Coordinates of C-alpha atoms and ligand atoms in Angstrom, one line a residue:
X1 CA 61.2 66.0 2.5
X2 CA 62.0 66.7 -1.1
X3 CA 60.6 64.6 -3.9
X4 CA 64.1 63.4 -4.8
X5 CA 66.4 62.3 -2.1
X6 CA 69.3 63.6 -4.0
X7 CA 72.3 64.6 -1.9
X8 CA 73.6 66.8 -4.7
X9 CA 72.8 68.0 -8.2
X10 CA 72.7 65.1 -10.5
X11 CA 70.8 66.1 -13.6
X12 CA 69.9 69.1 -15.7
X13 CA 66.5 70.8 -15.7
X14 CA 63.3 68.8 -16.0
X15 CA 63.6 66.3 -18.7
X16 CA 66.7 67.6 -20.2
X17 CA 69.7 65.4 -20.8
X18 CA 72.0 66.0 -17.9
X19 CA 75.6 67.0 -18.2
X20 CA 78.1 64.8 -16.4
X21 CA 77.6 66.5 -13.0
X22 CA 78.9 64.6 -9.9
X23 CA 76.7 64.6 -6.8
X24 CA 78.3 66.8 -4.2
X25 CA 78.2 64.3 -1.4
X26 CA 79.4 60.7 -1.8
X27 CA 78.6 58.0 -2.1
X28 CA 77.4 58.3 -5.7
X29 CA 77.3 55.9 -8.7
X30 CA 77.7 56.5 -12.4
X31 CA 75.0 56.2 -15.0
X32 CA 76.5 54.9 -18.2
X33 CA 75.4 55.4 -21.8
X34 CA 75.3 51.9 -23.1
X35 CA 75.9 53.1 -26.7
X36 CA 79.1 55.1 -26.0
X37 CA 80.1 53.7 -22.6
X38 CA 80.5 57.3 -21.4
X39 CA 79.4 58.5 -18.0
X40 CA 76.2 60.4 -18.4
X41 CA 75.9 61.6 -14.8
X42 CA 76.4 60.5 -11.2
X43 CA 73.5 60.1 -8.7
X44 CA 73.4 59.5 -5.0
X45 CA 73.9 55.9 -4.0
X46 CA 71.4 55.7 -1.2
X47 CA 70.9 53.0 1.4
X48 CA 68.5 51.5 3.9
X49 CA 68.5 54.7 6.1
X50 CA 67.5 56.8 3.1
X51 CA 64.8 54.2 2.3
X52 CA 63.4 54.6 5.8
X53 CA 63.6 58.4 5.6
X54 CA 61.6 58.2 2.3
X55 CA 59.1 56.0 4.0
X56 CA 58.8 58.6 6.8
X57 CA 58.0 61.2 4.2
X58 CA 55.4 59.1 2.5
X59 CA 53.8 58.2 5.8
X60 CA 53.6 61.9 6.9
X61 CA 52.1 62.8 3.5
X62 CA 49.6 60.0 3.5
X63 CA 47.0 61.5 5.8
X64 CA 46.6 64.6 3.8
X65 CA 47.0 63.1 0.3
X66 CA 44.5 60.3 0.9
X67 CA 42.0 63.0 2.0
X68 CA 42.7 65.3 -1.0
X69 CA 39.6 65.5 -3.1
X70 CA 39.7 63.1 -6.1
X71 CA 39.2 66.0 -8.4
X72 CA 42.4 67.7 -7.2
X73 CA 44.4 64.5 -7.5
X74 CA 43.0 64.1 -11.0
X75 CA 44.1 67.7 -11.9
X76 CA 47.6 67.1 -10.7
X77 CA 47.9 63.9 -12.7
X78 CA 46.4 65.6 -15.8
X79 CA 48.9 68.5 -15.4
X80 CA 51.7 65.9 -15.2
X81 CA 50.5 64.3 -18.4
X82 CA 50.6 67.7 -20.1
X83 CA 54.1 68.4 -18.8
X84 CA 55.4 65.1 -20.1
X85 CA 54.0 65.8 -23.5
X86 CA 55.5 69.3 -23.4
X87 CA 58.9 67.8 -22.5
X88 CA 58.6 64.8 -24.8
X89 CA 61.8 65.5 -26.9
X90 CA 64.1 66.2 -24.0
X91 CA 62.7 63.2 -22.0
X92 CA 63.2 61.0 -25.0
X93 CA 66.8 62.2 -25.4
X94 CA 67.3 61.4 -21.7
X95 CA 65.8 57.9 -22.0
X96 CA 68.0 57.2 -25.0
X97 CA 71.1 58.3 -23.2
X98 CA 70.8 56.2 -20.1
X99 CA 68.9 53.2 -21.7
X100 CA 70.3 53.3 -25.3
X101 CA 67.0 52.8 -27.1
X102 CA 66.4 54.6 -30.4
X103 CA 65.0 58.1 -30.3
X104 CA 61.7 57.0 -32.0
X105 CA 61.3 54.2 -29.4
X106 CA 62.1 56.7 -26.6
X107 CA 59.6 59.3 -27.9
X108 CA 57.0 56.5 -28.2
X109 CA 57.7 55.5 -24.6
X110 CA 57.3 59.1 -23.4
X111 CA 53.8 59.3 -25.0
X112 CA 52.9 55.9 -23.6
X113 CA 54.2 56.8 -20.2
X114 CA 52.3 60.1 -20.2
X115 CA 49.1 58.4 -21.2
X116 CA 49.1 56.5 -17.8
X117 CA 48.9 59.9 -16.1
X118 CA 46.1 60.9 -18.4
X119 CA 44.2 57.6 -18.0
X120 CA 44.5 57.6 -14.2
X121 CA 43.6 61.3 -14.0
X122 CA 40.4 60.1 -15.5
X123 CA 40.0 57.1 -13.2
X124 CA 40.8 59.1 -10.1
X125 CA 37.4 60.7 -10.0
X126 CA 35.7 57.3 -10.4
X127 CA 36.8 55.4 -7.3
X128 CA 33.6 53.3 -7.5
X129 CA 31.6 51.6 -4.7
X130 CA 28.4 49.7 -4.1
X131 CA 25.3 49.8 -2.1
X132 CA 23.0 46.9 -1.4
X133 CA 20.4 45.4 0.9
X134 CA 21.4 42.2 2.7
X135 CA 19.3 39.2 1.7
X136 CA 17.7 38.9 5.2
X137 CA 16.6 42.5 4.9
X138 CA 17.0 45.2 7.5
X139 CA 20.6 46.0 6.9
X140 CA 22.3 47.8 4.1
X141 CA 25.9 47.2 2.8
X142 CA 28.0 50.2 1.8
X143 CA 31.1 49.1 -0.2
X144 CA 34.0 51.5 -0.7
X145 CA 37.5 51.3 -2.2
X146 CA 40.0 52.9 0.1
X147 CA 43.7 53.6 -0.7
X148 CA 45.8 50.6 0.4
X149 CA 48.4 52.9 2.1
X150 CA 52.0 53.7 1.5
X151 CA 53.3 51.8 -1.5
X152 CA 56.8 50.7 -2.5
X153 CA 57.3 50.8 -6.3
X154 CA 60.2 49.0 -7.9
X155 CA 60.9 49.3 -11.6
X156 CA 63.2 47.9 -14.3
X157 CA 65.5 49.8 -16.8
X158 CA 63.9 48.7 -20.1
X159 CA 61.0 51.3 -20.0
X160 CA 62.4 53.7 -17.5
X161 CA 59.5 56.2 -17.8
X162 CA 56.5 54.0 -18.6
X163 CA 57.1 51.4 -15.9
X164 CA 57.1 54.2 -13.3
X165 CA 54.1 56.2 -14.5
X166 CA 52.1 52.9 -14.8
X167 CA 52.5 52.6 -11.0
X168 CA 52.6 56.2 -9.9
X169 CA 49.5 57.1 -11.9
X170 CA 47.2 54.6 -10.2
X171 CA 48.9 55.0 -6.8
X172 CA 48.2 58.8 -6.8
X173 CA 44.7 58.3 -8.2
X174 CA 43.8 55.9 -5.4
X175 CA 45.1 58.3 -2.8
X176 CA 48.3 56.4 -1.9
X177 CA 51.7 57.9 -1.3
X178 CA 54.8 56.0 -2.5
X179 CA 58.5 55.4 -2.3
X180 CA 60.1 54.5 -5.7
X181 CA 63.2 52.6 -6.5
X182 CA 64.2 52.8 -10.2
X183 CA 66.8 50.5 -11.7
X184 CA 70.4 51.6 -11.1
X185 CA 70.9 51.6 -14.9
X186 CA 68.2 54.3 -15.5
X187 CA 67.7 56.6 -12.4
X188 CA 67.7 59.8 -14.4
X189 CA 64.4 59.3 -16.1
X190 CA 62.7 58.5 -12.7
X191 CA 64.2 61.7 -11.3
X192 CA 62.9 63.7 -14.3
X193 CA 59.4 62.3 -13.9
X194 CA 59.5 63.1 -10.2
X195 CA 60.5 66.7 -11.0
X196 CA 57.5 67.0 -13.4
X197 CA 55.2 65.8 -10.7
X198 CA 56.5 68.6 -8.4
X199 CA 55.9 71.1 -11.2
X200 CA 52.4 69.7 -11.6
X201 CA 51.7 70.6 -8.0
X202 CA 52.3 67.3 -6.2
X203 CA 52.9 68.0 -2.5
X204 CA 56.3 67.1 -0.9
X205 CA 56.7 63.6 0.4
X206 CA 53.9 62.1 -1.7
X207 CA 56.4 60.5 -4.0
X208 CA 60.1 60.0 -3.1
X209 CA 62.6 58.5 -5.5
X210 CA 65.5 56.6 -3.9
X211 CA 68.4 55.9 -6.2
X212 CA 70.7 53.1 -5.3
X213 CA 73.0 50.2 -6.3
X214 CA 71.9 48.3 -3.2
X215 CA 68.5 47.2 -4.4
X216 CA 68.0 44.5 -1.8
X217 CA 69.0 46.8 1.0
X218 CA 66.6 49.5 0.0
X219 CA 63.7 47.3 -1.0
X220 CA 64.3 45.0 2.0
X221 CA 64.1 48.0 4.4
X222 CA 60.7 48.8 2.9
X223 CA 59.4 45.2 3.1
X224 CA 60.5 45.1 6.8
X225 CA 58.7 48.4 7.5
X226 CA 55.2 47.8 8.9
X227 CA 54.1 51.1 7.5
X228 CA 54.6 49.9 3.9
X229 CA 51.3 48.2 2.9
X230 CA 51.9 47.6 -0.8
X231 CA 54.8 46.4 -3.1
X232 CA 54.3 46.9 -6.8
X233 CA 57.2 45.3 -8.7
X234 CA 58.1 45.1 -12.4
X235 CA 61.1 43.0 -13.3
X236 CA 62.4 39.5 -13.7
X237 CA 60.5 36.5 -12.4
X238 CA 63.6 35.5 -10.3
X239 CA 63.6 38.8 -8.3
X240 CA 59.8 38.8 -8.2
X241 CA 59.9 35.4 -6.4
X242 CA 62.4 36.8 -3.8
X243 CA 60.2 39.8 -3.1
X244 CA 57.0 37.7 -2.8
X245 CA 58.8 35.6 -0.2
X246 CA 59.8 38.6 1.7
X247 CA 56.4 40.2 1.4
X248 CA 54.8 37.1 2.8
X249 CA 56.4 37.8 6.2
X250 CA 54.1 40.7 6.8
X251 CA 51.4 39.7 4.3
X252 CA 52.1 42.8 2.2
X253 CA 49.7 43.4 -0.7
X254 CA 51.8 42.5 -3.8
X255 CA 51.5 43.2 -7.5
X256 CA 54.0 41.5 -9.8
X257 CA 54.7 42.2 -13.4
X258 CA 57.4 39.7 -14.3
X259 CA 59.2 38.0 -17.2
X260 CA 57.7 36.7 -20.5
X261 CA 58.4 34.3 -23.3
X262 CA 55.9 35.5 -25.9
X263 CA 55.0 33.2 -28.8
X264 CA 54.4 34.8 -32.2
X265 CA 52.1 32.6 -34.3
X266 CA 51.7 32.8 -38.1
X267 CA 48.9 30.7 -39.6
X268 CA 48.9 29.4 -43.2
X269 CA 46.1 31.8 -44.0
X270 CA 47.8 34.9 -42.5
X271 CA 48.3 38.1 -44.5
X272 CA 52.1 37.8 -44.6
X273 CA 52.8 41.5 -45.1
X274 CA 50.8 42.2 -41.9
X275 CA 52.5 39.4 -40.1
X276 CA 56.0 40.7 -41.1
X277 CA 55.0 44.3 -40.0
X278 CA 53.7 42.9 -36.7
X279 CA 56.8 40.8 -36.2
X280 CA 59.1 43.8 -36.7
X281 CA 57.2 45.6 -33.9
X282 CA 56.8 42.7 -31.6
X283 CA 60.4 41.6 -31.9
X284 CA 62.4 44.8 -32.4
X285 CA 60.6 47.5 -30.4
X286 CA 63.2 48.5 -27.8
X287 CA 65.7 46.3 -29.5
X288 CA 63.9 43.2 -28.3
X289 CA 64.4 44.3 -24.6
X290 CA 60.7 44.2 -23.7
X291 CA 58.8 41.8 -21.5
X292 CA 56.2 41.5 -24.3
X293 CA 58.8 40.9 -27.0
X294 CA 58.1 38.1 -29.4
X295 CA 60.5 35.5 -28.2
X296 CA 59.7 32.4 -30.2
X297 CA 58.1 32.4 -33.7
X298 CA 55.8 29.5 -34.7
X299 CA 55.2 29.8 -38.5
X300 CA 53.0 27.3 -40.4
X301 CA 55.2 25.2 -42.5
X302 CA 53.2 26.1 -45.7
X303 CA 54.2 29.7 -45.4
X304 CA 57.5 29.5 -43.4
X305 CA 59.8 30.0 -46.4
X306 CA 57.9 33.0 -47.7
X307 CA 57.6 34.5 -44.2
X308 CA 61.3 34.1 -43.4
X309 CA 62.3 35.6 -46.8
X310 CA 60.2 38.8 -46.2
X311 CA 60.9 39.1 -42.5
X312 CA 64.6 38.4 -43.0
X313 CA 64.8 41.1 -45.7
X314 CA 63.2 43.6 -43.3
X315 CA 65.6 42.6 -40.5
X316 CA 68.7 43.1 -42.8
X317 CA 67.5 46.7 -43.4
X318 CA 67.6 47.6 -39.7
X319 CA 70.2 50.1 -38.8
X320 CA 72.2 49.5 -35.6
X321 CA 74.0 52.2 -33.6
X322 CA 73.7 55.1 -31.2
X323 CA 70.3 56.7 -31.0
X324 CA 71.9 60.1 -31.7
X325 CA 72.8 58.9 -35.1
X326 CA 69.2 58.0 -35.9
X327 CA 69.7 54.2 -35.7
X328 CA 66.6 52.0 -35.4
X329 CA 68.3 49.5 -33.0
X330 CA 70.3 50.6 -30.0
X331 CA 72.7 48.6 -27.8
X332 CA 71.8 46.1 -25.2
X333 CA 71.8 47.5 -21.7
X334 CA 75.1 46.0 -20.4
X335 CA 78.1 43.9 -21.2
X336 CA 76.5 41.0 -19.2
X337 CA 73.4 41.2 -21.4
X338 CA 75.5 41.2 -24.6
X339 CA 77.4 38.1 -23.3
X340 CA 74.1 36.4 -22.5
X341 CA 72.5 37.0 -25.9
X342 CA 75.7 36.0 -27.7
X343 CA 75.9 32.8 -25.7
X344 CA 72.2 32.0 -26.3
X345 CA 72.6 32.3 -30.1
X346 CA 75.8 30.2 -30.1
X347 CA 74.0 27.5 -28.1
X348 CA 71.1 27.5 -30.5
X349 CA 73.4 27.2 -33.5
X350 CA 75.2 24.3 -31.7
X351 CA 71.9 22.6 -31.2
X352 CA 71.1 22.8 -35.0
X353 CA 69.7 26.2 -35.6
X354 CA 70.9 28.3 -38.6
X355 CA 71.4 32.0 -39.0
X356 CA 69.3 32.9 -42.1
X357 CA 69.5 36.7 -41.9
X358 CA 71.4 39.3 -40.0
X359 CA 71.7 43.1 -40.0
X360 CA 75.0 44.9 -40.2
X361 CA 76.6 45.4 -36.7
X362 CA 77.2 48.9 -35.3
X363 CA 80.5 50.7 -35.7
X364 CA 80.5 51.9 -32.1
X365 CA 82.0 50.9 -28.7
X366 CA 78.7 50.1 -26.9
X367 CA 77.0 46.8 -26.2
X368 CA 75.6 46.2 -29.7
X369 CA 74.2 43.0 -31.1
X370 CA 73.1 42.8 -34.7
X371 CA 69.4 41.8 -35.3
X372 CA 69.5 38.2 -36.2
X373 CA 67.0 35.6 -37.6
X374 CA 67.5 32.0 -36.6
X375 CA 65.7 29.2 -38.5
X376 CA 65.4 25.4 -38.1
X377 CA 65.4 26.0 -34.3
X378 CA 64.9 22.5 -32.8
X379 CA 61.9 22.1 -30.4
X380 CA 63.3 22.0 -26.9
X381 CA 66.2 24.4 -27.6
X382 CA 66.9 26.7 -24.7
X383 CA 66.3 29.8 -26.8
X384 CA 62.7 28.8 -27.1
X385 CA 62.3 28.5 -23.3
X386 CA 64.3 31.5 -22.0
X387 CA 63.7 35.2 -22.3
X388 CA 66.1 36.3 -25.0
X389 CA 65.8 40.0 -24.2
X390 CA 67.6 41.0 -27.4
X391 CA 67.2 41.5 -31.1
X392 CA 67.1 37.8 -32.0
X393 CA 64.1 36.0 -33.7
X394 CA 64.1 32.2 -33.2
X395 CA 61.8 30.6 -35.8
X396 CA 60.3 27.2 -35.8
X397 CA 57.4 25.6 -37.7
X398 CA 54.1 23.9 -37.0
X399 CA 51.5 21.9 -39.0
X400 CA 48.5 21.2 -36.7
X401 CA 46.8 23.4 -34.1
X402 CA 47.0 20.7 -31.5
X403 CA 50.8 20.4 -31.9
X404 CA 51.1 24.2 -31.9
X405 CA 49.2 24.7 -28.7
X406 CA 51.1 22.0 -26.9
X407 CA 54.4 23.8 -27.9
X408 CA 53.1 27.3 -27.1
X409 CA 51.7 26.5 -23.7
X410 CA 54.8 24.5 -22.6
X411 CA 56.3 27.4 -20.8
X412 CA 56.4 28.7 -17.2
X413 CA 55.7 32.1 -18.6
X414 CA 52.3 33.5 -19.7
X415 CA 52.6 37.2 -20.4
X416 CA 52.0 38.2 -24.1
X417 CA 51.3 36.2 -27.3
X418 CA 50.6 37.2 -30.9
X419 CA 48.4 35.4 -33.5
X420 CA 48.2 36.2 -37.2
X421 CA 45.5 34.5 -39.2
X422 CA 43.3 35.6 -42.1
X423 CA 40.3 33.9 -40.4
X424 CA 39.2 35.9 -37.3
X425 CA 37.3 33.0 -35.8
X426 CA 40.5 30.8 -35.9
X427 CA 42.6 33.6 -34.5
X428 CA 40.2 34.1 -31.6
X429 CA 40.0 30.4 -31.0
X430 CA 43.8 30.2 -30.8
X431 CA 44.0 33.4 -28.8
X432 CA 41.7 32.0 -26.1
X433 CA 43.6 28.7 -26.0
X434 CA 47.0 30.3 -25.4
X435 CA 47.9 30.6 -21.7
X436 CA 48.8 34.3 -21.7
X437 CA 47.5 37.4 -20.0
X438 CA 47.5 39.4 -23.3
X439 CA 47.1 38.3 -26.9
X440 CA 47.6 40.5 -29.9
X441 CA 45.3 39.4 -32.8
X442 CA 46.8 40.4 -36.1
X443 CA 48.8 43.1 -34.4
X444 CA 52.3 43.2 -32.9
X445 CA 51.6 45.5 -29.9
X446 CA 49.4 44.9 -26.9
X447 CA 50.4 47.8 -24.6
X448 CA 47.6 50.2 -24.0
X449 CA 46.9 52.2 -20.8
X450 CA 43.2 51.5 -21.0
X451 CA 43.7 47.7 -21.1
X452 CA 44.6 45.4 -18.2
X453 CA 48.3 44.6 -18.7
X454 CA 49.7 41.5 -16.9
X455 CA 50.5 37.9 -17.1
X456 CA 49.4 34.5 -16.0
X457 CA 51.5 31.6 -14.6
X458 CA 55.0 32.8 -13.6
X459 CA 54.7 36.1 -15.5
X460 CA 53.0 37.8 -12.6
X461 CA 50.1 38.6 -10.3
X462 CA 47.7 41.5 -10.8
X463 CA 47.2 44.0 -13.6
X464 CA 48.3 47.5 -14.5
X465 CA 46.4 50.0 -16.6
X466 CA 42.6 50.0 -17.1
X467 CA 40.3 50.1 -14.0
X468 CA 42.2 47.0 -12.7
X469 CA 45.3 49.1 -12.2
X470 CA 43.5 51.4 -9.8
X471 CA 42.1 48.5 -7.8
X472 CA 45.7 47.2 -7.2
X473 CA 46.2 50.3 -5.0
X474 CA 42.8 50.1 -3.3
X475 CA 41.3 47.9 -0.6
X476 CA 37.7 47.0 -0.6
X477 CA 35.9 47.8 2.6
X478 CA 32.3 47.7 3.6
X479 CA 30.1 49.2 6.2
X480 CA 27.1 47.1 7.4
X481 CA 24.4 49.6 8.3
X482 CA 21.4 49.0 10.5
X483 CA 18.6 50.4 8.3
X484 CA 15.4 51.3 10.2
X485 CA 12.2 50.1 8.5
Ligands
NAD1 P1 65.4 42.8 -12.5 O1 64.4 41.9 -11.9 O2 66.8 42.5 -12.5 O3 65.3 44.2 -11.8 C1 64.1 44.9 -11.7 C2 64.1 45.9 -10.5 O4 64.4 45.1 -9.3 C3 65.3 46.9 -10.6 O5 64.9 48.1 -10.0 C4 66.4 46.2 -9.7 O6 67.3 47.1 -9.2 C5 65.5 45.6 -8.6 N1 66.2 44.4 -8.0 C6 67.0 43.5 -8.5 N2 67.4 42.6 -7.6 C7 66.7 42.9 -6.4 C8 66.6 42.4 -5.1 N3 67.3 41.3 -4.8 N4 65.8 43.0 -4.2 C9 65.1 44.1 -4.5 N5 65.1 44.6 -5.8 C10 65.9 44.1 -6.7 O7 64.9 43.0 -14.0 P2 65.5 44.0 -15.1 O8 66.7 43.3 -15.6 O9 65.7 45.4 -14.6 O10 64.3 44.0 -16.2 C11 64.2 43.0 -17.1 C12 63.1 42.0 -16.6 O11 61.9 42.7 -16.3 C13 62.7 41.0 -17.7 O12 62.5 39.8 -17.1 C14 61.4 41.6 -18.2 O13 60.5 40.6 -18.8 C15 60.8 42.1 -17.0 N6 59.8 43.1 -17.3 C16 58.5 42.8 -17.1 C17 57.5 43.7 -17.4 C18 56.0 43.4 -17.2 O14 55.2 44.3 -17.3 N7 55.6 42.2 -17.0 C19 57.8 45.0 -17.9 C20 59.2 45.3 -18.1 C21 60.1 44.3 -17.8

């Protein structure tokens, strides 16, 4: 079984932007550049039968891969890290073409994605375990962490490289084999990563990428397959709920990285330059299409005018357009996303919000939306409750910490949050009181392969990265041993 279940050639050499090559055997689907609306390539549109064939391959490979020495698994992951860094520019160009994000965001993503391979190469040789004496004496307990089995990995389009390596890295480190379904918007990056793993020495069948427009057919086939013991999903809370329900039928081990609604808090004693710099990253990295994106800004009323003036000036400087032209902000992923962001802003304005600053729009045919700052957003406005997933900053003000925490924690989500304050004790106090899995203190970025990434409440279950990410692909077992005196 080949690592990619492609029926025909779909992309160029490893990591290179593909030319528009059509798969030789239908059905296929088109991958569209959201900046130009041109067809980038066609890839195989696979279905439930292909999903089961991929599971067959992963099952056949499991026995040998799970028994492969941790050091060997580590070496393959480390080589994959080196190959991603070698191909950083071509991978970044590929990500920009199918996802639309700026070249600098794409290059940053490739580095971030590669770091998951490096981190889990290091973790692979530390599977951990425990040894103890039972309290009654006479027996000993041997605790080990075994690979959970064949895993199904389902990923979104917004970080097409990093969301995949964040799952493949720990799965391979733990000794699992996997079937992978990337988003239909961005299959090419997944295929490029798979090719690099082959080049790094990964045996056939250990990872198989299935490209499809029938996500429920493919993922449903896996969740119905008793050989699949793990589902690791990154995407929206709505789809996560569906998959959790399905996984419940066979009590499949589930990790869920879901939606967010991150608050960005600026206290009256914050360093405003640092707060503006952090806000630009937290809001506009990936054009606002990040689960950790700052979604709602809570700025202390004493500094709100100064913050809005400086932040708005920086927003107006942002260039919007195709990545190839060097723009800082690319398009939204689809026409539907553009309609949703447009409507969300219109509804906020109808509810009383005001557009204070806006960048110049792109002069290009894609799904562009100009970075926009909204002020006077009324508490209770939908834009403060829903994931915007676009380059729009909704700003509201606060006066007391009690009032602030009530507003901030009034959300079904709990993924990321950001706090800017000149007094570290105050920032830490607020950081602990916010119901979120990750809090950036005086910084606008929380993603780090060595830290446990994940959310509380309806933002998810489980953690990726760190030691925790490895544990998501392991099961704890123990042997109770009669120990002669
Ligand atoms: P999505 O939920 O629509 O899709 C995610 C993946 O699930 C895609 O591969 C998609 O094809 C697949 N899918 C969709 N419907 C399915 C179904 N019925 N059955 C099986 N699979 C299905 O999300 P998206 O639009 O691709 O990504 C944006 C969302 O992802 C946002 O909500 C964002 O916050 C979230 N996200 C979360 C994290 C995190 O780490 N918590 C990271 C990135 C994105």
